[in-house]
Amino acid sequence: MNDILLIGKHYPAGVDFRAHNMGKMIMASTSKRDMAHAQEFGRRELLRNGIVAGASMVAWHAGLSPSLAQTATIANKDVLSLQERAAALGIEVQAPNITKSLTGTGHLELRTLADLVDSALAKSSGAADDAEKLAADAGELLSKLNRMVRPPRREGEAKGKAKPFAQLKGEYRKMFETCQPDPKHLSELQAWVTKLSSTSSRKRYGDLEAVTKVPWHVIAVIHYRECSANFMGHLHNGDPIAKKTVNVPAARPDPWNPPPSPWNPVTAWQASGIDAFTYDGLANQVDWGLELTLYRLEAYNGFGTRNHGAIPNYLWNFSKFPVRGGYDSDGHWNPNYLSSQCGAAVLMKLLANQGLISV
């Protein structure tokens, strides 16, 4: 097992420690009841999925601060290995930074791993060469870390009961017009906007738009929310594209035999995207006005958060709106949950402010 970087502390492989000790380390303040709940949940995850999962579940279940769920654990040696392989192939990519977040915890910038995937795919000449293998491995690691950022959905309550569009239309317009990105996150958000609107990203989003009729910027914000902009991840939920999805929606695409043969990860990502948007009813829609776009984005994630009376973090996180509450890793509602991702509507507002889209 790789060494693990946990909240700025380094633990050698093979160290025997339990999830309740992790909980004591990472939980600065919470009630005794929540502490016990988080620790017990972490123990179960530790036994089922190992140290990395156990530590991250503790953070999620406690409803801790935005970047903490994303960075509760980092497989440090895996990241360093990817950097070394990229250098050997002559791929210039910014090293994934481990910086201090707003909470003082170790923070891995997932965007730099997404950059590594893109650079490796661009370097690849096909036929499963070393660059393509690097893209696959970087993408798989990014999918695992993305799962720390984005807890799995469930078909049931997390999807929730949809409200009629007519009841929400005015709300969407009003909130979008008054939406202001949180200044604390502005530099991070600008970096994501730059990535999502880059020439290479725009081309791939544009190619998918040509087939599905889903606007490029809608594809972009879904790609960010579901995959951390990983072009080796399914747009359904961020799972690696080399296999069918495991998390909800599971076993997609069905059948999964992306053209052409042999395997082509670029074509596979597009084929997966076509399936994702067809499965969720986004493909071949005609009206992509602002209000309907936001309604469809919320539906893509599910109305469960709204059903609990909370502002949907999928749309409005990292804005001035008070967003708290969501579904954590085991699919149950946590009123203290804080997402570590920017809301899709907030990203759209930044794209609009920069004249990249018209809404």
Coordinates of C-alpha atoms in Angstrom, one line a residue:
M1 CA 0.0 0.0 0.0
N2 CA 1.2 3.5 -0.8
D3 CA 2.1 5.9 2.0
I4 CA -0.7 8.2 2.7
L5 CA -0.6 12.0 3.3
L6 CA -3.4 12.7 5.8
I7 CA -4.1 16.2 6.8
G8 CA -0.5 17.3 6.5
K9 CA 0.8 14.2 8.4
H10 CA 2.7 11.4 6.8
Y11 CA 2.0 7.7 7.7
P12 CA 4.3 5.0 6.4
A13 CA 2.8 2.0 4.7
G14 CA 1.7 -0.7 7.1
V15 CA 1.0 1.6 10.1
D16 CA -1.9 0.2 12.1
F17 CA -4.3 2.9 13.1
R18 CA -8.0 3.1 13.3
A19 CA -10.7 5.4 11.9
H20 CA -11.6 6.8 15.3
N21 CA -8.0 8.1 15.7
M22 CA -8.4 9.7 12.2
G23 CA -11.6 11.3 13.4
K24 CA -9.8 12.8 16.4
M25 CA -7.2 14.3 14.2
I26 CA -9.4 15.8 11.5
M27 CA -12.4 16.9 13.5
A28 CA -11.6 20.3 15.1
S29 CA -15.0 20.8 16.6
T30 CA -18.3 18.8 16.4
S31 CA -20.8 17.4 18.9
K32 CA -20.0 14.2 20.7
R33 CA -22.9 12.5 19.0
D34 CA -21.7 13.5 15.5
M35 CA -18.2 12.5 16.5
A36 CA -19.3 9.0 17.5
H37 CA -21.4 8.7 14.3
A38 CA -18.5 9.7 12.1
Q39 CA -16.0 7.4 13.9
E40 CA -18.3 4.4 13.6
F41 CA -19.0 5.1 10.0
G42 CA -15.3 5.4 9.4
R43 CA -14.6 2.1 11.1
R44 CA -17.0 0.4 8.7
E45 CA -15.5 2.0 5.7
L46 CA -12.0 1.1 7.0
L47 CA -12.9 -2.6 7.2
R48 CA -14.7 -2.6 3.8
N49 CA -12.6 -0.4 1.6
G50 CA -9.3 0.3 3.4
I51 CA -7.5 3.3 5.0
V52 CA -8.0 5.8 2.3
A53 CA -11.8 5.3 2.2
G54 CA -12.1 5.1 6.0
A55 CA -10.4 8.4 6.6
S56 CA -12.3 10.2 3.9
M57 CA -15.7 8.9 5.1
V58 CA -15.0 10.2 8.5
A59 CA -14.5 13.7 7.0
W60 CA -17.6 13.5 4.9
H61 CA -19.9 12.1 7.6
A62 CA -18.9 14.8 10.0
G63 CA -20.0 17.5 7.5
L64 CA -16.7 19.2 7.6
S65 CA -15.5 22.2 5.6
P66 CA -15.4 22.3 1.7
S67 CA -11.9 21.2 0.9
L68 CA -11.6 18.7 3.7
A69 CA -13.7 15.9 2.1
Q70 CA -11.6 16.4 -1.1
T71 CA -8.3 16.1 0.7
A72 CA -8.8 13.9 3.7
T73 CA -6.3 11.5 2.2
I74 CA -3.9 11.6 -0.8
A75 CA -2.0 8.7 -2.2
N76 CA 1.2 10.7 -2.4
K77 CA 3.5 8.2 -4.0
D78 CA 0.9 7.6 -6.8
V79 CA 1.0 11.3 -7.7
L80 CA 4.8 11.4 -7.7
S81 CA 5.0 8.4 -9.9
L82 CA 2.7 10.0 -12.4
Q83 CA 4.9 13.1 -12.5
E84 CA 8.0 11.0 -13.1
R85 CA 6.4 9.1 -15.9
A86 CA 5.2 12.3 -17.5
A87 CA 8.7 13.8 -17.3
A88 CA 10.2 10.7 -19.0
L89 CA 7.8 11.2 -21.9
G90 CA 8.7 14.8 -22.2
I91 CA 5.2 15.9 -21.1
E92 CA 5.3 19.3 -19.4
V93 CA 2.6 19.6 -16.9
Q94 CA 2.3 21.5 -13.7
A95 CA 3.0 19.3 -10.7
P96 CA -0.1 18.7 -8.6
N97 CA 0.3 21.2 -5.8
I98 CA -0.4 20.3 -2.2
T99 CA -1.3 23.7 -0.6
K100 CA -3.0 24.9 2.5
S101 CA -6.7 25.2 2.1
L102 CA -9.0 27.7 3.9
T103 CA -9.2 25.2 6.8
G104 CA -5.4 24.7 7.0
T105 CA -5.6 21.1 5.7
G106 CA -3.5 19.6 2.9
H107 CA -5.1 20.4 -0.4
L108 CA -4.4 18.6 -3.7
E109 CA -5.4 20.6 -6.8
L110 CA -7.3 18.1 -8.8
R111 CA -7.2 20.4 -11.8
T112 CA -3.5 19.6 -12.3
L113 CA -4.3 15.9 -12.5
A114 CA -6.9 16.7 -15.1
D115 CA -4.2 18.7 -17.0
L116 CA -2.0 15.7 -16.9
V117 CA -4.7 13.5 -18.4
D118 CA -5.2 16.0 -21.2
S119 CA -1.4 16.4 -21.9
A120 CA -0.9 12.6 -22.0
L121 CA -3.8 12.1 -24.4
A122 CA -2.4 14.8 -26.6
K123 CA 1.0 13.1 -26.6
S124 CA -0.4 9.6 -27.4
S125 CA -0.1 8.2 -30.8
G126 CA -2.6 5.5 -30.0
A127 CA -2.1 1.7 -29.9
A128 CA -2.0 1.8 -26.1
D129 CA 1.4 3.5 -26.0
D130 CA 3.1 4.8 -22.9
A131 CA 1.3 8.2 -23.1
E132 CA -2.1 6.6 -23.3
K133 CA -1.3 4.3 -20.4
L134 CA -0.2 7.4 -18.4
A135 CA -3.5 9.1 -19.2
A136 CA -5.4 6.0 -18.1
D137 CA -3.6 5.7 -14.8
A138 CA -3.8 9.5 -14.1
G139 CA -7.5 9.3 -14.9
E140 CA -8.1 6.4 -12.6
L141 CA -6.4 8.2 -9.7
L142 CA -8.4 11.3 -10.5
S143 CA -11.6 9.3 -10.5
K144 CA -10.7 8.0 -7.0
L145 CA -9.9 11.4 -5.6
N146 CA -13.0 12.8 -7.4
R147 CA -15.1 10.3 -5.4
M148 CA -13.8 12.0 -2.3
V149 CA -15.1 15.3 -3.7
R150 CA -18.4 14.0 -5.0
P151 CA -20.1 11.3 -2.9
P152 CA -22.0 8.7 -5.0
R153 CA -25.6 9.3 -5.9
R154 CA -28.4 6.9 -5.1
E155 CA -31.4 6.4 -7.4
G156 CA -33.8 6.8 -4.6
E157 CA -34.0 9.7 -2.2
A158 CA -31.0 11.6 -3.6
K159 CA -32.8 11.9 -7.0
G160 CA -35.8 13.1 -5.0
K161 CA -39.2 14.3 -6.2
A162 CA -39.0 16.8 -9.0
K163 CA -40.9 20.1 -8.7
P164 CA -42.7 21.4 -11.8
F165 CA -40.4 23.7 -13.9
A166 CA -43.0 26.5 -13.7
Q167 CA -42.7 26.7 -9.9
L168 CA -38.9 27.1 -10.1
K169 CA -38.4 29.2 -13.3
G170 CA -38.5 32.6 -11.5
E171 CA -36.2 31.4 -8.7
Y172 CA -33.6 30.3 -11.2
R173 CA -33.5 33.7 -13.0
K174 CA -33.5 35.7 -9.8
M175 CA -30.7 33.7 -8.2
F176 CA -28.6 33.7 -11.3
E177 CA -28.9 37.4 -11.7
T178 CA -27.9 38.1 -8.1
C179 CA -25.3 35.3 -7.9
Q180 CA -21.9 36.4 -6.8
P181 CA -19.0 34.0 -6.5
D182 CA -17.4 33.8 -3.1
P183 CA -14.2 35.9 -3.2
K184 CA -12.4 33.3 -1.1
H185 CA -12.6 30.8 -3.9
L186 CA -12.3 33.2 -6.9
S187 CA -8.8 32.3 -7.9
E188 CA -9.5 28.6 -7.8
L189 CA -12.7 29.1 -9.8
Q190 CA -11.0 31.3 -12.4
A191 CA -8.5 28.5 -12.9
W192 CA -11.3 26.0 -13.6
V193 CA -13.0 28.4 -15.9
T194 CA -9.8 28.8 -17.9
K195 CA -9.5 25.1 -18.1
L196 CA -13.1 24.4 -19.1
S197 CA -13.0 27.1 -21.8
S198 CA -9.5 26.2 -23.2
T199 CA -9.1 25.4 -26.9
S200 CA -8.7 21.7 -26.4
S201 CA -11.6 21.4 -24.0
R202 CA -13.9 23.5 -26.2
K203 CA -13.1 21.2 -29.1
R204 CA -14.1 18.1 -27.3
Y205 CA -17.2 19.7 -25.8
G206 CA -18.1 21.1 -29.2
D207 CA -17.8 17.6 -30.8
L208 CA -20.1 16.2 -28.2
E209 CA -22.5 19.1 -28.6
A210 CA -22.7 18.5 -32.4
V211 CA -24.0 15.0 -31.7
T212 CA -26.2 15.5 -28.6
K213 CA -27.3 19.2 -29.1
V214 CA -26.3 19.9 -25.4
P215 CA -24.5 23.3 -25.4
W216 CA -20.8 23.1 -24.8
H217 CA -20.9 25.1 -21.6
V218 CA -23.5 22.7 -20.1
I219 CA -21.3 19.8 -21.0
A220 CA -18.4 21.7 -19.4
V221 CA -20.0 22.3 -16.0
I222 CA -21.3 18.7 -15.8
H223 CA -17.8 17.5 -16.7
Y224 CA -16.5 19.6 -13.8
R225 CA -19.1 18.5 -11.3
E226 CA -19.2 14.8 -12.2
C227 CA -15.6 14.2 -13.1
S228 CA -13.4 17.1 -12.0
A229 CA -12.9 17.6 -15.8
N230 CA -11.4 14.2 -16.2
F231 CA -11.5 13.1 -19.9
M232 CA -10.9 9.5 -18.7
G233 CA -14.1 9.6 -16.7
H234 CA -17.7 8.8 -17.5
L235 CA -19.9 11.9 -17.7
H236 CA -22.6 9.9 -15.8
N237 CA -20.7 10.0 -12.5
G238 CA -16.9 10.2 -13.0
D239 CA -16.2 6.5 -13.0
P240 CA -13.2 5.4 -15.2
I241 CA -14.3 5.0 -18.9
A242 CA -12.3 1.8 -19.4
K243 CA -15.2 -0.1 -17.9
K244 CA -18.9 0.3 -17.3
T245 CA -19.9 2.6 -14.5
V246 CA -20.0 1.1 -11.0
N247 CA -21.7 4.0 -9.1
V248 CA -25.2 5.3 -9.9
P249 CA -26.2 5.1 -12.6
A250 CA -24.5 1.7 -12.6
A251 CA -23.7 -0.5 -15.6
R252 CA -23.7 2.3 -18.1
P253 CA -23.3 2.5 -21.0
D254 CA -25.1 -0.7 -21.9
P255 CA -23.7 -2.3 -24.0
W256 CA -20.3 -0.7 -23.5
N257 CA -18.4 -1.4 -26.7
P258 CA -17.2 2.1 -27.8
P259 CA -16.1 2.5 -31.4
P260 CA -13.7 2.3 -33.0
S261 CA -11.9 -0.9 -32.3
P262 CA -9.2 -1.1 -31.0
W263 CA -9.8 1.1 -27.9
N264 CA -9.7 4.8 -28.4
P265 CA -10.1 6.8 -25.2
V266 CA -11.1 10.0 -27.0
T267 CA -13.9 8.4 -29.0
A268 CA -14.9 6.4 -25.9
W269 CA -15.4 9.5 -23.8
Q270 CA -17.7 10.9 -26.5
A271 CA -19.6 7.7 -26.8
S272 CA -20.0 7.6 -23.0
G273 CA -21.2 11.2 -23.1
I274 CA -23.8 10.4 -25.7
D275 CA -25.1 7.6 -23.5
A276 CA -25.1 9.8 -20.3
F277 CA -27.1 12.6 -22.0
T278 CA -29.5 10.2 -23.6
Y279 CA -30.0 8.3 -20.4
D280 CA -30.8 11.5 -18.5
G281 CA -33.0 13.1 -21.2
L282 CA -30.6 16.0 -22.1
A283 CA -29.9 14.9 -25.6
N284 CA -31.7 16.5 -28.5
Q285 CA -33.4 19.2 -26.5
V286 CA -34.3 22.3 -28.3
D287 CA -34.7 25.0 -25.7
W288 CA -31.6 25.8 -23.7
G289 CA -32.7 29.1 -22.2
L290 CA -31.2 29.9 -18.8
E291 CA -34.0 28.7 -16.6
L292 CA -34.5 25.4 -18.4
T293 CA -30.7 24.9 -18.4
L294 CA -30.5 25.3 -14.6
Y295 CA -33.6 23.1 -14.1
R296 CA -32.0 20.3 -16.2
L297 CA -28.7 20.6 -14.4
E298 CA -30.5 20.3 -11.0
A299 CA -32.4 17.3 -12.4
Y300 CA -29.2 15.7 -13.6
N301 CA -28.0 15.6 -10.0
G302 CA -31.4 15.1 -8.4
F303 CA -33.9 17.1 -6.4
G304 CA -33.2 15.4 -3.1
T305 CA -31.4 18.4 -1.6
R306 CA -34.3 20.7 -2.5
N307 CA -36.8 18.2 -1.0
H308 CA -35.0 18.7 2.3
G309 CA -35.5 22.5 2.1
A310 CA -31.8 23.2 1.4
I311 CA -30.4 25.3 -1.5
P312 CA -29.0 22.9 -4.1
N313 CA -25.2 23.0 -3.7
Y314 CA -25.0 21.4 -7.2
L315 CA -25.9 24.8 -8.6
W316 CA -25.0 27.4 -6.0
N317 CA -22.0 26.3 -4.0
F318 CA -19.2 28.8 -3.6
S319 CA -21.6 31.7 -4.0
K320 CA -23.1 34.2 -1.6
F321 CA -26.1 31.9 -1.0
P322 CA -26.0 29.9 2.3
V323 CA -25.5 26.4 1.0
R324 CA -25.4 23.7 3.6
G325 CA -26.7 20.1 3.6
G326 CA -26.4 17.3 1.2
Y327 CA -26.1 13.5 0.8
D328 CA -22.8 12.2 2.1
S329 CA -21.0 9.0 1.0
D330 CA -23.6 6.4 2.2
G331 CA -26.4 8.2 0.5
H332 CA -28.0 9.5 3.6
W333 CA -29.0 13.1 4.3
N334 CA -26.5 15.2 6.3
P335 CA -27.7 18.7 7.2
N336 CA -24.2 19.8 8.0
Y337 CA -22.7 18.5 4.7
L338 CA -20.6 21.1 2.8
S339 CA -19.7 20.4 -0.8
S340 CA -16.1 21.1 -1.9
Q341 CA -17.1 21.8 -5.5
C342 CA -18.2 24.9 -7.1
G343 CA -21.9 25.0 -8.2
A344 CA -22.7 24.6 -11.9
A345 CA -24.6 27.8 -12.0
V346 CA -21.8 29.8 -10.4
L347 CA -19.4 28.5 -13.0
M348 CA -21.9 29.5 -15.7
K349 CA -22.1 33.0 -14.1
L350 CA -18.3 33.3 -14.4
L351 CA -18.4 32.2 -18.0
A352 CA -21.1 34.7 -18.8
N353 CA -19.2 37.5 -16.9
Q354 CA -16.2 36.9 -19.2
G355 CA -18.3 36.9 -22.3
L356 CA -17.7 33.3 -23.1
I357 CA -21.4 32.4 -23.1
S358 CA -24.7 34.4 -23.5
V359 CA -27.5 33.6 -21.2

